[in-house]
Amino acid sequence: MKKIGVFTSGGDSPGMNACVRAAVRTGVFRGVEMVGIMRGYSGMIEGDFIPLGADAVGNIIQRGGTILKSARSKEFMTPEGRKQAYENLKKQGIEGLVCIGGDGTFTGADIFFKEYGIPSMGAPGTIDNDLYGTDYTIGFDTAVNTALDAIDKIRDTADSHDRVFFVEVMGRHSGSIALEVAVAGGASAVLLPEVNDDIDTLKDIFNERKRKKSFSIIVVAEGDEDGGAYKVAEELKKQFPDIDTRVSILGHIQRGGNPTANDRVLATRLGAACVEALLNGETGKMAGVLNSQVVLTPFSEAIKKRKPLPDILQLLQYTNV
Ligand code: F6P
């Protein structure tokens, strides 16, 4: 393989740049010509390619966002869009792809390989930590630390006013960020899409709070079946009208900022692993880290298999007596 294209796609995540850097420099080290594809599948369809030498990826390891930009391409979901993308890759002489993104990115890469035979390897770049085959995705650790910093600040004002704060965090259908941040932030409770939480279980916390007159932080995953922080707060307010509640939606700040050391190292390992795997003849797999080892998992499994949440939920009960 003489020429490899690299792109970032879907929601950006801190550490994507470190991953691009590692893929490019590993390729250059191995004598491969590396090409950046702008805005993910959109740039592939539009023919927006840039040469990436080792210098082009200097001074980006510490930067959030992605120098290659990102998009969610509707056109690539059509056979015509994929045909156009294939023709552009062929014209460029690109023989393999490193895709950095989440489930949508890997679904696209999988279909593309089946239709046109372009080998692809993926690095899990998403804050959601929702992919099977890796303990952590690139950007998750940074997002958790950003949300944690916000929660620590919210605690100060919650304490001063004896208020209950419902803090909503991102994660789409996954409660990974919510769970981690709830334990690290000393929350009173967490509502997760993976757990069928009965809102009534929050009643105990509210009753206890009435007795002690202290503040509470309740973390709500955006994908929770009860409908997000505003809905949950509204529901509780009906039963406890005297309690002073506030809602805080953390939103896209969780996607930005300088990646943590953990995310930079993970991104570097996986970017390099993708290129090495392509050169070893692998395709259609996501590189992840499981128990400190780099492991390759077929895209179909990484996307479809349910990733179990770490066994830390009960810690909230023990630590909030
Ligand atoms: O997948 C990353 C993510 O930030 C999710 O946590 C969130 O649900 C979604 O993307 C938001 O998407 P957008 O940036 O398109 O609003």
PDB file of N, CA, C and O in Angstrom, residues 102-175:
ATOM      1  N   GLY A 102     -17.191   7.666  15.014  1.00  0.00           N
ATOM      2  CA  GLY A 102     -18.015   6.766  15.819  1.00  0.00           C
ATOM      3  C   GLY A 102     -18.783   5.773  14.968  1.00  0.00           C
ATOM      4  O   GLY A 102     -18.343   5.419  13.866  1.00  0.00           O
ATOM      5  N   ASP A 103     -19.938   5.336  15.479  1.00  0.00           N
ATOM      6  CA  ASP A 103     -20.652   4.255  14.790  1.00  0.00           C
ATOM      7  C   ASP A 103     -21.091   4.604  13.361  1.00  0.00           C
ATOM      8  O   ASP A 103     -21.001   3.766  12.465  1.00  0.00           O
ATOM      9  N   GLY A 104     -21.522   5.848  13.142  1.00  0.00           N
ATOM     10  CA  GLY A 104     -21.942   6.248  11.795  1.00  0.00           C
ATOM     11  C   GLY A 104     -20.772   6.170  10.818  1.00  0.00           C
ATOM     12  O   GLY A 104     -20.910   5.714   9.676  1.00  0.00           O
ATOM     13  N   THR A 105     -19.611   6.592  11.278  1.00  0.00           N
ATOM     14  CA  THR A 105     -18.390   6.575  10.451  1.00  0.00           C
ATOM     15  C   THR A 105     -18.041   5.139  10.058  1.00  0.00           C
ATOM     16  O   THR A 105     -17.713   4.857   8.897  1.00  0.00           O
ATOM     17  N   PHE A 106     -18.124   4.233  11.021  1.00  0.00           N
ATOM     18  CA  PHE A 106     -17.732   2.843  10.750  1.00  0.00           C
ATOM     19  C   PHE A 106     -18.781   2.123   9.912  1.00  0.00           C
ATOM     20  O   PHE A 106     -18.445   1.245   9.103  1.00  0.00           O
ATOM     21  N   THR A 107     -20.049   2.489  10.091  1.00  0.00           N
ATOM     22  CA  THR A 107     -21.094   1.898   9.254  1.00  0.00           C
ATOM     23  C   THR A 107     -20.811   2.254   7.799  1.00  0.00           C
ATOM     24  O   THR A 107     -20.862   1.395   6.906  1.00  0.00           O
ATOM     25  N   GLY A 108     -20.472   3.522   7.554  1.00  0.00           N
ATOM     26  CA  GLY A 108     -20.153   3.981   6.192  1.00  0.00           C
ATOM     27  C   GLY A 108     -18.951   3.240   5.628  1.00  0.00           C
ATOM     28  O   GLY A 108     -18.966   2.781   4.477  1.00  0.00           O
ATOM     29  N   ALA A 109     -17.906   3.102   6.439  1.00  0.00           N
ATOM     30  CA  ALA A 109     -16.674   2.448   5.970  1.00  0.00           C
ATOM     31  C   ALA A 109     -16.935   0.979   5.631  1.00  0.00           C
ATOM     32  O   ALA A 109     -16.380   0.439   4.654  1.00  0.00           O
ATOM     33  N   ASP A 110     -17.774   0.344   6.433  1.00  0.00           N
ATOM     34  CA  ASP A 110     -18.086  -1.076   6.225  1.00  0.00           C
ATOM     35  C   ASP A 110     -18.819  -1.283   4.890  1.00  0.00           C
ATOM     36  O   ASP A 110     -18.451  -2.157   4.094  1.00  0.00           O
ATOM     37  N   ILE A 111     -19.826  -0.455   4.644  1.00  0.00           N
ATOM     38  CA  ILE A 111     -20.588  -0.559   3.382  1.00  0.00           C
ATOM     39  C   ILE A 111     -19.658  -0.282   2.201  1.00  0.00           C
ATOM     40  O   ILE A 111     -19.681  -0.982   1.183  1.00  0.00           O
ATOM     41  N   PHE A 112     -18.816   0.732   2.363  1.00  0.00           N
ATOM     42  CA  PHE A 112     -17.920   1.160   1.285  1.00  0.00           C
ATOM     43  C   PHE A 112     -16.960   0.041   0.900  1.00  0.00           C
ATOM     44  O   PHE A 112     -16.707  -0.207  -0.282  1.00  0.00           O
ATOM     45  N   PHE A 113     -16.445  -0.670   1.922  1.00  0.00           N
ATOM     46  CA  PHE A 113     -15.528  -1.775   1.628  1.00  0.00           C
ATOM     47  C   PHE A 113     -16.267  -2.893   0.891  1.00  0.00           C
ATOM     48  O   PHE A 113     -15.746  -3.453  -0.082  1.00  0.00           O
ATOM     49  N   LYS A 114     -17.486  -3.185   1.362  1.00  0.00           N
ATOM     50  CA  LYS A 114     -18.259  -4.257   0.716  1.00  0.00           C
ATOM     51  C   LYS A 114     -18.559  -3.909  -0.730  1.00  0.00           C
ATOM     52  O   LYS A 114     -18.535  -4.760  -1.609  1.00  0.00           O
ATOM     53  N   GLU A 115     -18.825  -2.649  -1.005  1.00  0.00           N
ATOM     54  CA  GLU A 115     -19.180  -2.241  -2.376  1.00  0.00           C
ATOM     55  C   GLU A 115     -17.954  -2.062  -3.279  1.00  0.00           C
ATOM     56  O   GLU A 115     -17.981  -2.431  -4.448  1.00  0.00           O
ATOM     57  N   TYR A 116     -16.895  -1.453  -2.735  1.00  0.00           N
ATOM     58  CA  TYR A 116     -15.771  -1.061  -3.608  1.00  0.00           C
ATOM     59  C   TYR A 116     -14.422  -1.668  -3.219  1.00  0.00           C
ATOM     60  O   TYR A 116     -13.418  -1.443  -3.895  1.00  0.00           O
ATOM     61  N   GLY A 117     -14.398  -2.388  -2.116  1.00  0.00           N
ATOM     62  CA  GLY A 117     -13.155  -3.083  -1.748  1.00  0.00           C
ATOM     63  C   GLY A 117     -12.021  -2.194  -1.289  1.00  0.00           C
ATOM     64  O   GLY A 117     -10.857  -2.616  -1.307  1.00  0.00           O
ATOM     65  N   ILE A 118     -12.318  -0.965  -0.868  1.00  0.00           N
ATOM     66  CA  ILE A 118     -11.234  -0.109  -0.335  1.00  0.00           C
ATOM     67  C   ILE A 118     -11.011  -0.479   1.129  1.00  0.00           C
ATOM     68  O   ILE A 118     -11.894  -0.301   1.974  1.00  0.00           O
ATOM     69  N   PRO A 119      -9.842  -0.999   1.481  1.00  0.00           N
ATOM     70  CA  PRO A 119      -9.595  -1.397   2.876  1.00  0.00           C
ATOM     71  C   PRO A 119      -9.671  -0.201   3.828  1.00  0.00           C
ATOM     72  O   PRO A 119      -9.152   0.876   3.514  1.00  0.00           O
ATOM     73  N   SER A 120     -10.309  -0.411   4.956  1.00  0.00           N
ATOM     74  CA  SER A 120     -10.441   0.673   5.949  1.00  0.00           C
ATOM     75  C   SER A 120     -10.178   0.154   7.346  1.00  0.00           C
ATOM     76  O   SER A 120     -10.623  -0.935   7.706  1.00  0.00           O
ATOM     77  N   MET A 121      -9.516   0.984   8.132  1.00  0.00           N
ATOM     78  CA  MET A 121      -9.355   0.711   9.563  1.00  0.00           C
ATOM     79  C   MET A 121      -9.885   1.920  10.316  1.00  0.00           C
ATOM     80  O   MET A 121      -9.758   3.049   9.847  1.00  0.00           O
ATOM     81  N   GLY A 122     -10.477   1.685  11.481  1.00  0.00           N
ATOM     82  CA  GLY A 122     -11.087   2.789  12.218  1.00  0.00           C
ATOM     83  C   GLY A 122     -10.490   2.998  13.590  1.00  0.00           C
ATOM     84  O   GLY A 122     -10.106   2.051  14.272  1.00  0.00           O
ATOM     85  N   ALA A 123     -10.427   4.272  13.996  1.00  0.00           N
ATOM     86  CA  ALA A 123     -10.067   4.611  15.376  1.00  0.00           C
ATOM     87  C   ALA A 123     -11.312   5.233  16.015  1.00  0.00           C
ATOM     88  O   ALA A 123     -11.956   6.080  15.406  1.00  0.00           O
ATOM     89  N   PRO A 124     -11.677   4.779  17.229  1.00  0.00           N
ATOM     90  CA  PRO A 124     -12.913   5.248  17.856  1.00  0.00           C
ATOM     91  C   PRO A 124     -12.795   6.674  18.391  1.00  0.00           C
ATOM     92  O   PRO A 124     -12.278   6.902  19.481  1.00  0.00           O
ATOM     93  N   GLY A 125     -13.248   7.632  17.608  1.00  0.00           N
ATOM     94  CA  GLY A 125     -13.194   9.034  18.015  1.00  0.00           C
ATOM     95  C   GLY A 125     -14.593   9.540  18.325  1.00  0.00           C
ATOM     96  O   GLY A 125     -15.336   9.922  17.429  1.00  0.00           O
ATOM     97  N   THR A 126     -14.974   9.492  19.570  1.00  0.00           N
ATOM     98  CA  THR A 126     -16.268  10.015  20.019  1.00  0.00           C
ATOM     99  C   THR A 126     -16.234  10.185  21.532  1.00  0.00           C
ATOM    100  O   THR A 126     -15.633   9.359  22.226  1.00  0.00           O
ATOM    101  N   ILE A 127     -16.871  11.241  22.014  1.00  0.00           N
ATOM    102  CA  ILE A 127     -16.893  11.428  23.477  1.00  0.00           C
ATOM    103  C   ILE A 127     -17.822  10.424  24.149  1.00  0.00           C
ATOM    104  O   ILE A 127     -17.770  10.227  25.354  1.00  0.00           O
ATOM    105  N   ASP A 128     -18.692   9.768  23.363  1.00  0.00           N
ATOM    106  CA  ASP A 128     -19.786   8.978  23.954  1.00  0.00           C
ATOM    107  C   ASP A 128     -19.335   7.664  24.609  1.00  0.00           C
ATOM    108  O   ASP A 128     -20.067   7.092  25.407  1.00  0.00           O
ATOM    109  N   ASN A 129     -18.191   7.170  24.254  1.00  0.00           N
ATOM    110  CA  ASN A 129     -17.669   5.891  24.777  1.00  0.00           C
ATOM    111  C   ASN A 129     -18.686   4.754  24.608  1.00  0.00           C
ATOM    112  O   ASN A 129     -18.939   3.977  25.538  1.00  0.00           O
ATOM    113  N   ASP A 130     -19.256   4.686  23.428  1.00  0.00           N
ATOM    114  CA  ASP A 130     -20.356   3.740  23.193  1.00  0.00           C
ATOM    115  C   ASP A 130     -19.985   2.630  22.209  1.00  0.00           C
ATOM    116  O   ASP A 130     -20.866   1.985  21.651  1.00  0.00           O
ATOM    117  N   LEU A 131     -18.672   2.432  21.964  1.00  0.00           N
ATOM    118  CA  LEU A 131     -18.287   1.406  20.993  1.00  0.00           C
ATOM    119  C   LEU A 131     -17.745   0.167  21.688  1.00  0.00           C
ATOM    120  O   LEU A 131     -16.893   0.268  22.588  1.00  0.00           O
ATOM    121  N   TYR A 132     -18.226  -0.960  21.258  1.00  0.00           N
ATOM    122  CA  TYR A 132     -17.769  -2.244  21.783  1.00  0.00           C
ATOM    123  C   TYR A 132     -16.363  -2.523  21.229  1.00  0.00           C
ATOM    124  O   TYR A 132     -16.071  -2.203  20.079  1.00  0.00           O
ATOM    125  N   GLY A 133     -15.495  -3.106  22.039  1.00  0.00           N
ATOM    126  CA  GLY A 133     -14.153  -3.447  21.543  1.00  0.00           C
ATOM    127  C   GLY A 133     -13.080  -2.477  21.982  1.00  0.00           C
ATOM    128  O   GLY A 133     -11.927  -2.576  21.566  1.00  0.00           O
ATOM    129  N   THR A 134     -13.439  -1.542  22.841  1.00  0.00           N
ATOM    130  CA  THR A 134     -12.434  -0.653  23.423  1.00  0.00           C
ATOM    131  C   THR A 134     -12.927  -0.215  24.807  1.00  0.00           C
ATOM    132  O   THR A 134     -14.119   0.045  24.977  1.00  0.00           O
ATOM    133  N   ASP A 135     -12.028  -0.178  25.769  1.00  0.00           N
ATOM    134  CA  ASP A 135     -12.449   0.269  27.106  1.00  0.00           C
ATOM    135  C   ASP A 135     -12.860   1.737  27.066  1.00  0.00           C
ATOM    136  O   ASP A 135     -13.808   2.145  27.735  1.00  0.00           O
ATOM    137  N   TYR A 136     -12.128   2.510  26.278  1.00  0.00           N
ATOM    138  CA  TYR A 136     -12.419   3.943  26.169  1.00  0.00           C
ATOM    139  C   TYR A 136     -12.320   4.397  24.727  1.00  0.00           C
ATOM    140  O   TYR A 136     -11.511   3.867  23.959  1.00  0.00           O
ATOM    141  N   THR A 137     -13.132   5.381  24.378  1.00  0.00           N
ATOM    142  CA  THR A 137     -13.013   6.001  23.051  1.00  0.00           C
ATOM    143  C   THR A 137     -12.216   7.305  23.196  1.00  0.00           C
ATOM    144  O   THR A 137     -12.129   7.869  24.293  1.00  0.00           O
ATOM    145  N   ILE A 138     -11.677   7.762  22.074  1.00  0.00           N
ATOM    146  CA  ILE A 138     -10.853   8.985  22.091  1.00  0.00           C
ATOM    147  C   ILE A 138     -11.760  10.201  22.332  1.00  0.00           C
ATOM    148  O   ILE A 138     -12.690  10.429  21.559  1.00  0.00           O
ATOM    149  N   GLY A 139     -11.488  10.940  23.383  1.00  0.00           N
ATOM    150  CA  GLY A 139     -12.277  12.131  23.705  1.00  0.00           C
ATOM    151  C   GLY A 139     -13.130  11.962  24.943  1.00  0.00           C
ATOM    152  O   GLY A 139     -13.543  12.938  25.567  1.00  0.00           O
ATOM    153  N   PHE A 140     -13.387  10.720  25.304  1.00  0.00           N
ATOM    154  CA  PHE A 140     -14.236  10.448  26.474  1.00  0.00           C
ATOM    155  C   PHE A 140     -13.621  11.022  27.751  1.00  0.00           C
ATOM    156  O   PHE A 140     -14.283  11.722  28.527  1.00  0.00           O
ATOM    157  N   ASP A 141     -12.347  10.746  27.959  1.00  0.00           N
ATOM    158  CA  ASP A 141     -11.695  11.176  29.199  1.00  0.00           C
ATOM    159  C   ASP A 141     -11.718  12.703  29.330  1.00  0.00           C
ATOM    160  O   ASP A 141     -11.974  13.245  30.405  1.00  0.00           O
ATOM    161  N   THR A 142     -11.474  13.381  28.199  1.00  0.00           N
ATOM    162  CA  THR A 142     -11.493  14.852  28.228  1.00  0.00           C
ATOM    163  C   THR A 142     -12.896  15.350  28.535  1.00  0.00           C
ATOM    164  O   THR A 142     -13.087  16.259  29.358  1.00  0.00           O
ATOM    165  N   ALA A 143     -13.898  14.750  27.878  1.00  0.00           N
ATOM    166  CA  ALA A 143     -15.285  15.179  28.092  1.00  0.00           C
ATOM    167  C   ALA A 143     -15.684  14.985  29.555  1.00  0.00           C
ATOM    168  O   ALA A 143     -16.330  15.856  30.156  1.00  0.00           O
ATOM    169  N   VAL A 144     -15.283  13.869  30.133  1.00  0.00           N
ATOM    170  CA  VAL A 144     -15.614  13.598  31.537  1.00  0.00           C
ATOM    171  C   VAL A 144     -14.962  14.653  32.436  1.00  0.00           C
ATOM    172  O   VAL A 144     -15.604  15.193  33.349  1.00  0.00           O
ATOM    173  N   ASN A 145     -13.718  14.974  32.154  1.00  0.00           N
ATOM    174  CA  ASN A 145     -13.035  15.959  32.994  1.00  0.00           C
ATOM    175  C   ASN A 145     -13.618  17.361  32.836  1.00  0.00           C
ATOM    176  O   ASN A 145     -13.663  18.137  33.800  1.00  0.00           O
ATOM    177  N   THR A 146     -14.060  17.680  31.627  1.00  0.00           N
ATOM    178  CA  THR A 146     -14.712  18.982  31.403  1.00  0.00           C
ATOM    179  C   THR A 146     -16.028  19.041  32.182  1.00  0.00           C
ATOM    180  O   THR A 146     -16.324  20.029  32.858  1.00  0.00           O
ATOM    181  N   ALA A 147     -16.816  17.974  32.093  1.00  0.00           N
ATOM    182  CA  ALA A 147     -18.101  17.939  32.794  1.00  0.00           C
ATOM    183  C   ALA A 147     -17.874  17.967  34.310  1.00  0.00           C
ATOM    184  O   ALA A 147     -18.612  18.620  35.056  1.00  0.00           O
ATOM    185  N   LEU A 148     -16.832  17.294  34.736  1.00  0.00           N
ATOM    186  CA  LEU A 148     -16.519  17.239  36.169  1.00  0.00           C
ATOM    187  C   LEU A 148     -16.152  18.627  36.706  1.00  0.00           C
ATOM    188  O   LEU A 148     -16.592  19.030  37.793  1.00  0.00           O
ATOM    189  N   ASP A 149     -15.366  19.342  35.925  1.00  0.00           N
ATOM    190  CA  ASP A 149     -14.984  20.695  36.311  1.00  0.00           C
ATOM    191  C   ASP A 149     -16.235  21.563  36.471  1.00  0.00           C
ATOM    192  O   ASP A 149     -16.365  22.328  37.439  1.00  0.00           O
ATOM    193  N   ALA A 150     -17.178  21.403  35.535  1.00  0.00           N
ATOM    194  CA  ALA A 150     -18.423  22.179  35.611  1.00  0.00           C
ATOM    195  C   ALA A 150     -19.222  21.776  36.853  1.00  0.00           C
ATOM    196  O   ALA A 150     -19.754  22.632  37.567  1.00  0.00           O
ATOM    197  N   ILE A 151     -19.281  20.496  37.116  1.00  0.00           N
ATOM    198  CA  ILE A 151     -20.058  20.018  38.269  1.00  0.00           C
ATOM    199  C   ILE A 151     -19.451  20.511  39.587  1.00  0.00           C
ATOM    200  O   ILE A 151     -20.163  20.919  40.505  1.00  0.00           O
ATOM    201  N   ASP A 152     -18.120  20.503  39.663  1.00  0.00           N
ATOM    202  CA  ASP A 152     -17.463  21.027  40.866  1.00  0.00           C
ATOM    203  C   ASP A 152     -17.871  22.483  41.111  1.00  0.00           C
ATOM    204  O   ASP A 152     -18.082  22.907  42.259  1.00  0.00           O
ATOM    205  N   LYS A 153     -17.985  23.220  40.024  1.00  0.00           N
ATOM    206  CA  LYS A 153     -18.370  24.638  40.169  1.00  0.00           C
ATOM    207  C   LYS A 153     -19.837  24.762  40.564  1.00  0.00           C
ATOM    208  O   LYS A 153     -20.202  25.606  41.385  1.00  0.00           O
ATOM    209  N   ILE A 154     -20.656  23.916  39.975  1.00  0.00           N
ATOM    210  CA  ILE A 154     -22.087  23.937  40.307  1.00  0.00           C
ATOM    211  C   ILE A 154     -22.294  23.594  41.787  1.00  0.00           C
ATOM    212  O   ILE A 154     -23.150  24.150  42.459  1.00  0.00           O
ATOM    213  N   ARG A 155     -21.472  22.688  42.308  1.00  0.00           N
ATOM    214  CA  ARG A 155     -21.586  22.305  43.724  1.00  0.00           C
ATOM    215  C   ARG A 155     -21.464  23.518  44.651  1.00  0.00           C
ATOM    216  O   ARG A 155     -22.150  23.608  45.656  1.00  0.00           O
ATOM    217  N   ASP A 156     -20.554  24.433  44.298  1.00  0.00           N
ATOM    218  CA  ASP A 156     -20.350  25.617  45.156  1.00  0.00           C
ATOM    219  C   ASP A 156     -21.634  26.405  45.309  1.00  0.00           C
ATOM    220  O   ASP A 156     -22.048  26.739  46.417  1.00  0.00           O
ATOM    221  N   THR A 157     -22.268  26.678  44.189  1.00  0.00           N
ATOM    222  CA  THR A 157     -23.490  27.491  44.254  1.00  0.00           C
ATOM    223  C   THR A 157     -24.664  26.671  44.790  1.00  0.00           C
ATOM    224  O   THR A 157     -25.513  27.188  45.505  1.00  0.00           O
ATOM    225  N   ALA A 158     -24.692  25.363  44.474  1.00  0.00           N
ATOM    226  CA  ALA A 158     -25.762  24.498  44.996  1.00  0.00           C
ATOM    227  C   ALA A 158     -25.707  24.478  46.520  1.00  0.00           C
ATOM    228  O   ALA A 158     -26.736  24.583  47.204  1.00  0.00           O
ATOM    229  N   ASP A 159     -24.509  24.399  47.060  1.00  0.00           N
ATOM    230  CA  ASP A 159     -24.299  24.352  48.502  1.00  0.00           C
ATOM    231  C   ASP A 159     -24.722  25.675  49.153  1.00  0.00           C
ATOM    232  O   ASP A 159     -25.434  25.694  50.156  1.00  0.00           O
ATOM    233  N   SER A 160     -24.318  26.781  48.543  1.00  0.00           N
ATOM    234  CA  SER A 160     -24.646  28.095  49.123  1.00  0.00           C
ATOM    235  C   SER A 160     -26.147  28.302  49.255  1.00  0.00           C
ATOM    236  O   SER A 160     -26.618  28.942  50.183  1.00  0.00           O
ATOM    237  N   HIS A 161     -26.894  27.792  48.293  1.00  0.00           N
ATOM    238  CA  HIS A 161     -28.346  28.042  48.277  1.00  0.00           C
ATOM    239  C   HIS A 161     -29.195  26.834  48.689  1.00  0.00           C
ATOM    240  O   HIS A 161     -30.415  26.891  48.571  1.00  0.00           O
ATOM    241  N   ASP A 162     -28.545  25.771  49.119  1.00  0.00           N
ATOM    242  CA  ASP A 162     -29.283  24.538  49.457  1.00  0.00           C
ATOM    243  C   ASP A 162     -30.223  24.122  48.331  1.00  0.00           C
ATOM    244  O   ASP A 162     -31.417  23.868  48.551  1.00  0.00           O
ATOM    245  N   ARG A 163     -29.692  24.050  47.127  1.00  0.00           N
ATOM    246  CA  ARG A 163     -30.529  23.717  45.976  1.00  0.00           C
ATOM    247  C   ARG A 163     -30.238  22.317  45.448  1.00  0.00           C
ATOM    248  O   ARG A 163     -29.148  21.779  45.666  1.00  0.00           O
ATOM    249  N   VAL A 164     -31.205  21.796  44.728  1.00  0.00           N
ATOM    250  CA  VAL A 164     -30.978  20.536  44.015  1.00  0.00           C
ATOM    251  C   VAL A 164     -30.729  20.896  42.548  1.00  0.00           C
ATOM    252  O   VAL A 164     -31.548  21.568  41.927  1.00  0.00           O
ATOM    253  N   PHE A 165     -29.600  20.464  42.046  1.00  0.00           N
ATOM    254  CA  PHE A 165     -29.257  20.721  40.642  1.00  0.00           C
ATOM    255  C   PHE A 165     -29.376  19.447  39.812  1.00  0.00           C
ATOM    256  O   PHE A 165     -28.813  18.407  40.182  1.00  0.00           O
ATOM    257  N   PHE A 166     -30.077  19.556  38.705  1.00  0.00           N
ATOM    258  CA  PHE A 166     -30.126  18.475  37.722  1.00  0.00           C
ATOM    259  C   PHE A 166     -29.144  18.856  36.620  1.00  0.00           C
ATOM    260  O   PHE A 166     -29.343  19.870  35.943  1.00  0.00           O
ATOM    261  N   VAL A 167     -28.102  18.093  36.466  1.00  0.00           N
ATOM    262  CA  VAL A 167     -27.077  18.434  35.473  1.00  0.00           C
ATOM    263  C   VAL A 167     -27.127  17.418  34.336  1.00  0.00           C
ATOM    264  O   VAL A 167     -26.942  16.209  34.560  1.00  0.00           O
ATOM    265  N   GLU A 168     -27.398  17.915  33.141  1.00  0.00           N
ATOM    266  CA  GLU A 168     -27.497  16.994  31.990  1.00  0.00           C
ATOM    267  C   GLU A 168     -26.183  16.942  31.224  1.00  0.00           C
ATOM    268  O   GLU A 168     -25.608  17.972  30.892  1.00  0.00           O
ATOM    269  N   VAL A 169     -25.727  15.722  30.973  1.00  0.00           N
ATOM    270  CA  VAL A 169     -24.484  15.543  30.211  1.00  0.00           C
ATOM    271  C   VAL A 169     -24.778  14.810  28.907  1.00  0.00           C
ATOM    272  O   VAL A 169     -25.816  14.178  28.755  1.00  0.00           O
ATOM    273  N   MET A 170     -23.822  14.916  27.966  1.00  0.00           N
ATOM    274  CA  MET A 170     -23.995  14.289  26.644  1.00  0.00           C
ATOM    275  C   MET A 170     -23.757  12.781  26.696  1.00  0.00           C
ATOM    276  O   MET A 170     -23.454  12.226  27.751  1.00  0.00           O
ATOM    277  N   GLY A 171     -23.841  12.149  25.532  1.00  0.00           N
ATOM    278  CA  GLY A 171     -23.571  10.711  25.435  1.00  0.00           C
ATOM    279  C   GLY A 171     -24.516  10.001  24.490  1.00  0.00           C
ATOM    280  O   GLY A 171     -24.461   8.781  24.365  1.00  0.00           O
ATOM    281  N   ARG A 172     -25.408  10.774  23.888  1.00  0.00           N
ATOM    282  CA  ARG A 172     -26.427  10.197  22.984  1.00  0.00           C
ATOM    283  C   ARG A 172     -27.185   9.064  23.681  1.00  0.00           C
ATOM    284  O   ARG A 172     -27.793   9.307  24.702  1.00  0.00           O
ATOM    285  N   HIS A 173     -27.060   7.798  23.205  1.00  0.00           N
ATOM    286  CA  HIS A 173     -27.807   6.712  23.857  1.00  0.00           C
ATOM    287  C   HIS A 173     -27.007   6.028  24.963  1.00  0.00           C
ATOM    288  O   HIS A 173     -27.445   5.040  25.530  1.00  0.00           O
ATOM    289  N   SER A 174     -25.828   6.557  25.235  1.00  0.00           N
ATOM    290  CA  SER A 174     -24.964   5.915  26.229  1.00  0.00           C
ATOM    291  C   SER A 174     -24.911   6.733  27.528  1.00  0.00           C
ATOM    292  O   SER A 174     -24.867   7.961  27.506  1.00  0.00           O
ATOM    293  N   GLY A 175     -24.857   6.012  28.656  1.00  0.00           N
ATOM    294  CA  GLY A 175     -24.752   6.701  29.945  1.00  0.00           C
ATOM    295  C   GLY A 175     -23.337   6.714  30.478  1.00  0.00           C
ATOM    296  O   GLY A 175     -23.106   6.998  31.661  1.00  0.00           O
TER     297      GLY A 175
END
